[in-house]
mmCIF file of C-alpha atoms in Angstrom:
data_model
loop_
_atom_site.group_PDB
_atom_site.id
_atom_site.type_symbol
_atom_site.label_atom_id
_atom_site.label_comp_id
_atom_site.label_asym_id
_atom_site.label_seq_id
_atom_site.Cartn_x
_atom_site.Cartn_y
_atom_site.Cartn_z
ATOM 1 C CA UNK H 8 0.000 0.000 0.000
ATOM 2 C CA UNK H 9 3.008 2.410 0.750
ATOM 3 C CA UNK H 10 3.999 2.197 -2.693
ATOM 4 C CA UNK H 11 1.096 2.467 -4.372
ATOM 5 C CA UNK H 12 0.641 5.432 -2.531
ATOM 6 C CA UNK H 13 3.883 7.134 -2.949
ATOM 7 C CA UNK H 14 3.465 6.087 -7.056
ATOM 8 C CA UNK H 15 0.333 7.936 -7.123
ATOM 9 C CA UNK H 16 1.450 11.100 -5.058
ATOM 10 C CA UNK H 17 4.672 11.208 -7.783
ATOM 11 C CA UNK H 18 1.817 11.035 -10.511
ATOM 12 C CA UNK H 19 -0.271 14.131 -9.155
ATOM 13 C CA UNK H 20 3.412 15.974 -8.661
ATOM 14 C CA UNK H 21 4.304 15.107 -12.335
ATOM 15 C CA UNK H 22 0.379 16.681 -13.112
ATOM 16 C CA UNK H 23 0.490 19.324 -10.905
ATOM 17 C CA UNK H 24 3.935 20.700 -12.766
ATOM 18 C CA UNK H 25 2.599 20.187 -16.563
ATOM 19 C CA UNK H 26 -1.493 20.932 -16.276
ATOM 20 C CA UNK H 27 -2.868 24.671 -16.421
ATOM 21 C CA UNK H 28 -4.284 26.242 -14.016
ATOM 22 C CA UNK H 29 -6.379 28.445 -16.544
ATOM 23 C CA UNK H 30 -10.255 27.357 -16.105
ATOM 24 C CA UNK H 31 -12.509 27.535 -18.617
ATOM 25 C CA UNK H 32 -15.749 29.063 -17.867
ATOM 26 C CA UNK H 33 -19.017 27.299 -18.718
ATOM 27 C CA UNK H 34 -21.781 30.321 -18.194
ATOM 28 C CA UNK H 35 -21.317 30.907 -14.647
ATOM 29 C CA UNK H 36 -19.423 27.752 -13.980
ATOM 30 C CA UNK H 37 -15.329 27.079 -14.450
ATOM 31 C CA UNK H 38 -13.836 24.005 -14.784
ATOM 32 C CA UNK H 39 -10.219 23.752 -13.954
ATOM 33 C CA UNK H 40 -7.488 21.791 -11.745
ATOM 34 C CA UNK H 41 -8.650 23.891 -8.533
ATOM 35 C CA UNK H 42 -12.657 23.840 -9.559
ATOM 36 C CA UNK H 43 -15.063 21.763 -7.759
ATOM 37 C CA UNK H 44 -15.918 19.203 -10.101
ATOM 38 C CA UNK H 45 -17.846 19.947 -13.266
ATOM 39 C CA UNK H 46 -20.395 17.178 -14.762
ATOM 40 C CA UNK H 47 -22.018 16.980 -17.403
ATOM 41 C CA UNK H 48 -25.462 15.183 -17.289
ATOM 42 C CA UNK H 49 -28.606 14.046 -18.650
ATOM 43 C CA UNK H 50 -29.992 11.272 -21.170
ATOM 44 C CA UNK H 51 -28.771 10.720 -24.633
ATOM 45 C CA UNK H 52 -31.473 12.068 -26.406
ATOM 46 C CA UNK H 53 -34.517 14.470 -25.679
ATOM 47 C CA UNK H 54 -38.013 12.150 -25.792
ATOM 48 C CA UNK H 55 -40.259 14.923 -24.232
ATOM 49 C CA UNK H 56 -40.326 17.887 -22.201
ATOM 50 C CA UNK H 57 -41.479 15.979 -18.971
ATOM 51 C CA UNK H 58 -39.085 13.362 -19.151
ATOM 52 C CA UNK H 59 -36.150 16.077 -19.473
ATOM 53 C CA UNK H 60 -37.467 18.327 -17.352
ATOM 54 C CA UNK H 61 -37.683 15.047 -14.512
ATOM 55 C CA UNK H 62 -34.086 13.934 -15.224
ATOM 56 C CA UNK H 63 -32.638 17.675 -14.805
ATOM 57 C CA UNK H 64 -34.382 18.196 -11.622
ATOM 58 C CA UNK H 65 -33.204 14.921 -10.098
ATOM 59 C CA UNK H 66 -29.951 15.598 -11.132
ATOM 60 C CA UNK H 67 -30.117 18.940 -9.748
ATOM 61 C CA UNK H 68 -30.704 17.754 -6.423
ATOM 62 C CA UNK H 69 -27.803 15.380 -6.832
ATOM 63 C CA UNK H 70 -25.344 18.360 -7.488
ATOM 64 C CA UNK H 71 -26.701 20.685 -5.085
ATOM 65 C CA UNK H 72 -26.238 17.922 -2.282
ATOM 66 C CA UNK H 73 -22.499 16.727 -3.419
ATOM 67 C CA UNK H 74 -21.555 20.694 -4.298
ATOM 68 C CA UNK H 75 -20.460 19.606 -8.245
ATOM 69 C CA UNK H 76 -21.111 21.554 -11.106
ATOM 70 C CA UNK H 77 -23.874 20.351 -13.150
ATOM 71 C CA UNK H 78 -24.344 21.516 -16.806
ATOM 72 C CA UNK H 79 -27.790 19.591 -18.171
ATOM 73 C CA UNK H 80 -26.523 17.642 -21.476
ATOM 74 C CA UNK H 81 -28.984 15.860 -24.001
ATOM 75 C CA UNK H 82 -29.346 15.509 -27.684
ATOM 76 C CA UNK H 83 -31.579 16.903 -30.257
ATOM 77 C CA UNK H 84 -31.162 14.778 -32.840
ATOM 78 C CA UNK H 85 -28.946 11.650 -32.888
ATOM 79 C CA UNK H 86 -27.745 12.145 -36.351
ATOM 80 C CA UNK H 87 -25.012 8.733 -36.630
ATOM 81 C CA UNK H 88 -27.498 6.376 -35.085
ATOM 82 C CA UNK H 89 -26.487 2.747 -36.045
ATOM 83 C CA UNK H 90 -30.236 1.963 -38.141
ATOM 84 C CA UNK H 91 -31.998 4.599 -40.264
ATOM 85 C CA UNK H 92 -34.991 3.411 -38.713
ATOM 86 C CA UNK H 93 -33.827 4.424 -35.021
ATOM 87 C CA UNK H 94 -34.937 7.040 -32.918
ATOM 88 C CA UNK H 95 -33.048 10.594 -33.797
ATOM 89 C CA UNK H 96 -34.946 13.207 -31.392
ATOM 90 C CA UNK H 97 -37.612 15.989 -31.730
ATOM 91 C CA UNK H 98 -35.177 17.957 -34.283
ATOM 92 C CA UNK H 99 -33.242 21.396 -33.601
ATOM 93 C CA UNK H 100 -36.507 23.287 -33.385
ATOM 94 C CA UNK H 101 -38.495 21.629 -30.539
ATOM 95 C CA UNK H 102 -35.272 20.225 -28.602
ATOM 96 C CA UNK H 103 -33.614 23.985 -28.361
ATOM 97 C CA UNK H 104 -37.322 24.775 -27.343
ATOM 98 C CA UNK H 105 -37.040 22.184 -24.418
ATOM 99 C CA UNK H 106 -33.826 23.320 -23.333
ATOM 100 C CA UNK H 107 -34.307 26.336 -23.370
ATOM 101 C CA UNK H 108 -37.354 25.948 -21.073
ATOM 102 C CA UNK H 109 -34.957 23.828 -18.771
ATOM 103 C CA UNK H 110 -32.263 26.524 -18.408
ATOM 104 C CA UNK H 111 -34.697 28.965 -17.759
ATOM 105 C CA UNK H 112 -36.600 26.922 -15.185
ATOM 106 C CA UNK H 113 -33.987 25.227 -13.639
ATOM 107 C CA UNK H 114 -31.073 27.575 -13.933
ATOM 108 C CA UNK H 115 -29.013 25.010 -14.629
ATOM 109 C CA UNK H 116 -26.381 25.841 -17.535
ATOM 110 C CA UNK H 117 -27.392 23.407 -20.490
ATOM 111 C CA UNK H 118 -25.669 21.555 -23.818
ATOM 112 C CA UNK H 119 -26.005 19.454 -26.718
ATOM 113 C CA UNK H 120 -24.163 18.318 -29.630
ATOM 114 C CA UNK H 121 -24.262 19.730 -33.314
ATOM 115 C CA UNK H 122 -23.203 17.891 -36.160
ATOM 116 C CA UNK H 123 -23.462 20.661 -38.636
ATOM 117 C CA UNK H 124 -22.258 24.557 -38.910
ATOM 118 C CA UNK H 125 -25.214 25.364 -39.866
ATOM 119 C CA UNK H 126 -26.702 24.285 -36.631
ATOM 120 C CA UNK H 127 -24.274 26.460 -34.245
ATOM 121 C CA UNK H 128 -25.941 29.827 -34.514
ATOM 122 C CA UNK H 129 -29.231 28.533 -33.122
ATOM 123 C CA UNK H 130 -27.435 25.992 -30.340
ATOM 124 C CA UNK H 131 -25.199 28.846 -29.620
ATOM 125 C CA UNK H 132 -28.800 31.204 -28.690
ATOM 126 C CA UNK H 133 -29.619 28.491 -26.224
ATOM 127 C CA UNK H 134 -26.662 26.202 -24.806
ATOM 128 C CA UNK H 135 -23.781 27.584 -22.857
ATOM 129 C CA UNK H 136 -21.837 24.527 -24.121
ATOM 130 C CA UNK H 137 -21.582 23.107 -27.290
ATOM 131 C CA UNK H 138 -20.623 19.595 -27.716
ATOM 132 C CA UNK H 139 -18.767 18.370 -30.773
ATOM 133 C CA UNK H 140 -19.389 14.544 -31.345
ATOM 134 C CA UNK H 141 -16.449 12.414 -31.538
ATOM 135 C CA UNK H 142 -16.462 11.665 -35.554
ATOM 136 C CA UNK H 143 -16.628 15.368 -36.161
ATOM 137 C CA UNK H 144 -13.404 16.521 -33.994
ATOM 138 C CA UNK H 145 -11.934 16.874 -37.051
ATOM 139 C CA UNK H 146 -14.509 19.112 -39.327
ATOM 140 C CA UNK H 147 -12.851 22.297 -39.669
ATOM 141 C CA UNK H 148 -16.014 24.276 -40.459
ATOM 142 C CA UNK H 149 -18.127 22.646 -37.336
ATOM 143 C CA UNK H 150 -15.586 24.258 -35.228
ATOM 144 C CA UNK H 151 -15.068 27.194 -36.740
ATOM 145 C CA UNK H 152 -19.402 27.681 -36.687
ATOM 146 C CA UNK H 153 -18.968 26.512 -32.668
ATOM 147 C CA UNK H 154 -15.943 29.131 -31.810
ATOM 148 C CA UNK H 155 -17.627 31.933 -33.758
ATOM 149 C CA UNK H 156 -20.931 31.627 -31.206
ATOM 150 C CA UNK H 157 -18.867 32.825 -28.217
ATOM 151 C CA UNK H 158 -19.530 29.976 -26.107
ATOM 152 C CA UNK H 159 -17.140 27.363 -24.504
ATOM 153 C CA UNK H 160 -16.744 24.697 -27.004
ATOM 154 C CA UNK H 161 -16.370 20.957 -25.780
ATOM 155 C CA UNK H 162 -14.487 18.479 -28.190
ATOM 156 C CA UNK H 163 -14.867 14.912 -27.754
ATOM 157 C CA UNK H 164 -11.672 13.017 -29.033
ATOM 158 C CA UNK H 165 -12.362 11.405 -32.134
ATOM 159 C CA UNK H 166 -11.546 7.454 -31.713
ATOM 160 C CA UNK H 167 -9.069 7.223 -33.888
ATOM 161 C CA UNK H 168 -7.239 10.104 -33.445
ATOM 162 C CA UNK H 169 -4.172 10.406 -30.916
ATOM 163 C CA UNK H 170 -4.510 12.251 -27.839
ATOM 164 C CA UNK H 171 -1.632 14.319 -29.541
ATOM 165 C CA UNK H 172 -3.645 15.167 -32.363
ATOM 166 C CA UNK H 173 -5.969 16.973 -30.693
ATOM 167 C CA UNK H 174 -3.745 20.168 -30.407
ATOM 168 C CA UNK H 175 -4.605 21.119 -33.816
ATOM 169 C CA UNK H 176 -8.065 21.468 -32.726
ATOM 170 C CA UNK H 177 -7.384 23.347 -29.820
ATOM 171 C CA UNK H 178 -5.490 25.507 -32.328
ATOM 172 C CA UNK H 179 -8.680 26.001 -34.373
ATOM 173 C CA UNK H 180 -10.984 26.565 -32.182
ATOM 174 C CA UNK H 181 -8.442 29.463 -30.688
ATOM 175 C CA UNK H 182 -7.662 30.531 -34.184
ATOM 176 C CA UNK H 183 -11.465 31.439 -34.741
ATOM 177 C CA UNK H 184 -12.224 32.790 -31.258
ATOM 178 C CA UNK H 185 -12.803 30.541 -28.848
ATOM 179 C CA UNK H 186 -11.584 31.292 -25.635
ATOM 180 C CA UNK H 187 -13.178 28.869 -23.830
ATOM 181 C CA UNK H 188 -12.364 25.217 -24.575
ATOM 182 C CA UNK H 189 -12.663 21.734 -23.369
ATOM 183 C CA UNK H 190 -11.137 18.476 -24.462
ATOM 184 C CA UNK H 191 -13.083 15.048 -24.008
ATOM 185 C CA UNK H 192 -11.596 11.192 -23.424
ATOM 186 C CA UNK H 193 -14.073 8.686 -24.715
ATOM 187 C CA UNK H 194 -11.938 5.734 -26.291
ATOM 188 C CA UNK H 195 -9.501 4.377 -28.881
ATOM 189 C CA UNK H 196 -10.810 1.751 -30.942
ATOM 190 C CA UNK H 197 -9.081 -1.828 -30.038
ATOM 191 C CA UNK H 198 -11.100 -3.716 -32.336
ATOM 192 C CA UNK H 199 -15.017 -3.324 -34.887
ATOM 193 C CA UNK H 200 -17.215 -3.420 -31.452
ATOM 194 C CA UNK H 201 -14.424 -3.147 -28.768
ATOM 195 C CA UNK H 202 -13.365 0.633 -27.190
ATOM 196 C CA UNK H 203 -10.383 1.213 -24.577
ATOM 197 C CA UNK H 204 -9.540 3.949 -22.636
ATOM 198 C CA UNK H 205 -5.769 4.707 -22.689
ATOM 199 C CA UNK H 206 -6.304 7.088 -19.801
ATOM 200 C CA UNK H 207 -2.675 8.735 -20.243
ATOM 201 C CA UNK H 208 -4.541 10.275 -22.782
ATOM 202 C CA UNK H 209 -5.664 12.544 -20.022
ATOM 203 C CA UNK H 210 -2.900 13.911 -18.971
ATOM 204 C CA UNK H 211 -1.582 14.519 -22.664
ATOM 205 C CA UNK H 212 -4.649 16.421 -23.541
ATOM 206 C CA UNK H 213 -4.023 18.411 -20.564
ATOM 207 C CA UNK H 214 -0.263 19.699 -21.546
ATOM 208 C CA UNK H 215 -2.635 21.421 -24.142
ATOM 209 C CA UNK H 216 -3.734 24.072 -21.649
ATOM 210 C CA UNK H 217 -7.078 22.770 -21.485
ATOM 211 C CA UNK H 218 -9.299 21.240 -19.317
ATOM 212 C CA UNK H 219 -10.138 17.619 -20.140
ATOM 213 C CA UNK H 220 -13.563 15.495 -19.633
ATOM 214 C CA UNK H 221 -13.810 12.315 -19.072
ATOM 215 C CA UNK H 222 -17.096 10.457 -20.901
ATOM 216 C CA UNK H 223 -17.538 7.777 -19.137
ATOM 217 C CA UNK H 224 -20.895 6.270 -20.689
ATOM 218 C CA UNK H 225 -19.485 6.491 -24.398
ATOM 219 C CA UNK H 226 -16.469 5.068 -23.170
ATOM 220 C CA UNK H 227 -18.574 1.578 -22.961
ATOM 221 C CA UNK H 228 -20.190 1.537 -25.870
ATOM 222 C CA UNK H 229 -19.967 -1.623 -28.089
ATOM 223 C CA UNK H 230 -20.954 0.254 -31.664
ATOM 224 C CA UNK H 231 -23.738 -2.041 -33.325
ATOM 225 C CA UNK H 232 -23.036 -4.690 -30.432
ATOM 226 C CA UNK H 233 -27.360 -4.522 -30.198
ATOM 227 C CA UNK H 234 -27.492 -5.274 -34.233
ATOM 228 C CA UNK H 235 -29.439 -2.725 -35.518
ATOM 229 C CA UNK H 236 -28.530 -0.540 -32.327
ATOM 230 C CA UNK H 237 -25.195 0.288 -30.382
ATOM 231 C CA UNK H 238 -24.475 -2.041 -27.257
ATOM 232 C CA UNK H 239 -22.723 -1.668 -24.299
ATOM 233 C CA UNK H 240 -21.847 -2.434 -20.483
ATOM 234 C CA UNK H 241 -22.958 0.003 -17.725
ATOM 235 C CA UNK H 242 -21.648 -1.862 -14.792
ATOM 236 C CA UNK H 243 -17.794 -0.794 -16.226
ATOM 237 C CA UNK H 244 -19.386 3.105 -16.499
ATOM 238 C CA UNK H 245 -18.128 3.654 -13.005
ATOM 239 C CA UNK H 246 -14.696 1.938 -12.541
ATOM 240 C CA UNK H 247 -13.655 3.856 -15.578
ATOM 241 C CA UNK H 248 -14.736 6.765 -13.995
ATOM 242 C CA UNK H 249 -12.989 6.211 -10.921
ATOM 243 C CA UNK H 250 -9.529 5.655 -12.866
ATOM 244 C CA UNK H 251 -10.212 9.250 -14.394
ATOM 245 C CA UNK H 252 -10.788 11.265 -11.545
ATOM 246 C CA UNK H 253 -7.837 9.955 -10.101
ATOM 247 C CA UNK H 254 -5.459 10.747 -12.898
ATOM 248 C CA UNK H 255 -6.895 14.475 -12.335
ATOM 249 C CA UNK H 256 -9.464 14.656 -14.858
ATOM 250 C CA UNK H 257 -11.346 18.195 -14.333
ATOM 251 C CA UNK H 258 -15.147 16.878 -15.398
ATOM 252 C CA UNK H 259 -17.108 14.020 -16.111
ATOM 253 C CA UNK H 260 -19.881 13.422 -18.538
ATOM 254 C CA UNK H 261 -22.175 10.815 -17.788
ATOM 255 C CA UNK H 262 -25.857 9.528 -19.605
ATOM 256 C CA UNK H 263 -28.570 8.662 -16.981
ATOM 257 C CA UNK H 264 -32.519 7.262 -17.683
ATOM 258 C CA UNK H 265 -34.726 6.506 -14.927
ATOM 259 C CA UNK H 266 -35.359 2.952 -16.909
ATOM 260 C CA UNK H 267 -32.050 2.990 -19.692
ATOM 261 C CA UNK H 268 -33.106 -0.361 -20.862
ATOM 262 C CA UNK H 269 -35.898 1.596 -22.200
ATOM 263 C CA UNK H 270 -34.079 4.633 -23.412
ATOM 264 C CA UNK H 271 -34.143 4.789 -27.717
ATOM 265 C CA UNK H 272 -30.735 5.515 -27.466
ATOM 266 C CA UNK H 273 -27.636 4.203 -25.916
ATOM 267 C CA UNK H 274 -29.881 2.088 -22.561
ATOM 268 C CA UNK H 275 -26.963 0.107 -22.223
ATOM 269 C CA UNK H 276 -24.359 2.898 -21.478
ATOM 270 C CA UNK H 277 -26.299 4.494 -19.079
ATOM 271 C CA UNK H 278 -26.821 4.896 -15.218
ATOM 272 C CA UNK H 279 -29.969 4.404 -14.528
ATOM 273 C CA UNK H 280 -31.225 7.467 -12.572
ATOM 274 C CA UNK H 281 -32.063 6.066 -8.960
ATOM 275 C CA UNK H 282 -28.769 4.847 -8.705
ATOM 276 C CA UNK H 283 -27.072 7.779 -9.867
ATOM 277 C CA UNK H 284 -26.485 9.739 -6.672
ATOM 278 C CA UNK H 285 -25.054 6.863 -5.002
ATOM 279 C CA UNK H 286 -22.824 6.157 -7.787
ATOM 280 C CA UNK H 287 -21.639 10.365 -8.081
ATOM 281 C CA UNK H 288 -21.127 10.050 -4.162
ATOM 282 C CA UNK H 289 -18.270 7.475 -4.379
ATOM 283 C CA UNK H 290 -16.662 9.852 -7.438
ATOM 284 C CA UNK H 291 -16.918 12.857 -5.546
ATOM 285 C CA UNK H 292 -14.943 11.375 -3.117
ATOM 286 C CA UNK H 293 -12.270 10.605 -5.148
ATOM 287 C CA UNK H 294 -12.214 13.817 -6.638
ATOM 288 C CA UNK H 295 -11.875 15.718 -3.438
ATOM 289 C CA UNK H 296 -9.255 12.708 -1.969
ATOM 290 C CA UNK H 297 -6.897 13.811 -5.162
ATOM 291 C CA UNK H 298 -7.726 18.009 -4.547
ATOM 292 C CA UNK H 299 -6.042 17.192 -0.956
ATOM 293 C CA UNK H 300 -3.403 15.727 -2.362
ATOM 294 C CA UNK H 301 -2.337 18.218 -4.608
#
């Protein structure tokens, strides 16, 4: 135990020396080394107003009682579903309608994920986030559209793409603007239906002067693994998690459902919600255990 100890102080050291202390700020949130923890939460994709409006409350609660930061997260449209006959959303339209309603009921800051420029204008009027999906962290003009909307932009690391890599679009989202920007871990693929996490890719992404997010439903996704839909294992959602925090991620994004087997999207990834605040309690923890250490 001593030296497993005295490894993992050396780690935090080695992190505290290399990772910026520059937050980013969210709306009125900031995510950074010395920031209470920032999460991102909500379901995969907006089904109706009621059902959005009862996750963000619940989740609300959740963050109020563990002191996190909660930004509200869910999809308007699924646009790289697995089968053309899945569920996509209620379209740009009625989902920035929804949450819009949300932010302004709940306060809570909100985001989703765009998947064309032409869509950032609009998402930009509503979210305080935008979220740029994993096969698109390389689309010049998406992140151009995001930077030029003057709100933080969050890039999820494209699978196959080297944490490395992902300088140049730190560079472009700074080169149009963008002054507030976030990095995301999901995976490397390891084989058709198989992700891993190489979770040095944490501290890598870091060195870029940027905070980094670690997605810890997405990061158990078995792509297709359902068939005609995308599988997955949601009892590995928090051990990953656990493994980021401690390696000094800044935020973690994580789907929740109060019955994910039923979700249209992505059931298998998720937490359901009555679990959820048992499951944040035990990360929290490990996210304030690493603060003291530093």
């Amino acid at each position: 135990m001593g030296l497993y100890c005295s490894e993992l102080y050396a780690l935090h050291l080695y992190l505290k020396s290399t990772v910026s202390n520059n937050p980013a700020q969210i709306g009125p949130l900031f995510c950074g080394r010395d920031q209470p923890l920032l999460w991102i939460a909500g379901p995969c994709v907006l089904e109706s107003r009621d059902a959005a409006m009862e996750i963000a409350e619940e989740l609300q609660r959740v963050a109020r009682l563990l002191s996190v930061q909660l930004i509200f997260k869910a999809s308007f449209d699924k646009a790289n579903r697995t089968s053309s006959s899945a569920y996509r959303g209620p379209g740009i339209v009625e989902g920035l309608r929804i949450l819009h309603e949300i932010g302004q009921t709940t306060g809570l800051p909100v985001t989703t994920d765009i998947h064309e420029s032409g869509q950032a204008a609009a998402a930009g009027e509503v979210c305080d986030l935008l979220q740029i999906p994993a096969f698109l962290a390389r689309q010049t003009d998406l992140l151009i559209a995001a930077a030029r909307t003057g709100k933080a932009v969050n890039v999820k690391k494209a699978q196959f793409m080297a944490p490395s890599d992902m300088k140049f679009v730190v560079a472009k989202l700074a080169d149009a603007g963008c002054e507030n920007i976030l990095l995301c871990e999901r995976e490397t693929f390891f084989d058709y239906r198989l992700f891993v996490n190489h979770m040095r890719a944490i501290p890598q992404m870091q060195a870029f002067n940027v905070p980094v997010i670690f997605d810890a439903t997405h990061s158990v996704q078995e792509p297709g693994g359902l068939g005609g839909s995308t599988g997955g294992n949601r009892a590995m959602v928090e051990p990953l998690a656990r493994a980021a925090l401690a390696l000094g991620a800044e935020g973690l994004f994580t789907e929740t459902h109060p019955d994910p087997d039923q979700s249209p999207s992505d059931g298998a990834n998720m937490i359901p919600l009555g679990r959820i605040e048992t499951v944040m309690r035990r990360l929290v923890a490990i996210k304030q255990a690493i603060s003291q250490i530093e």
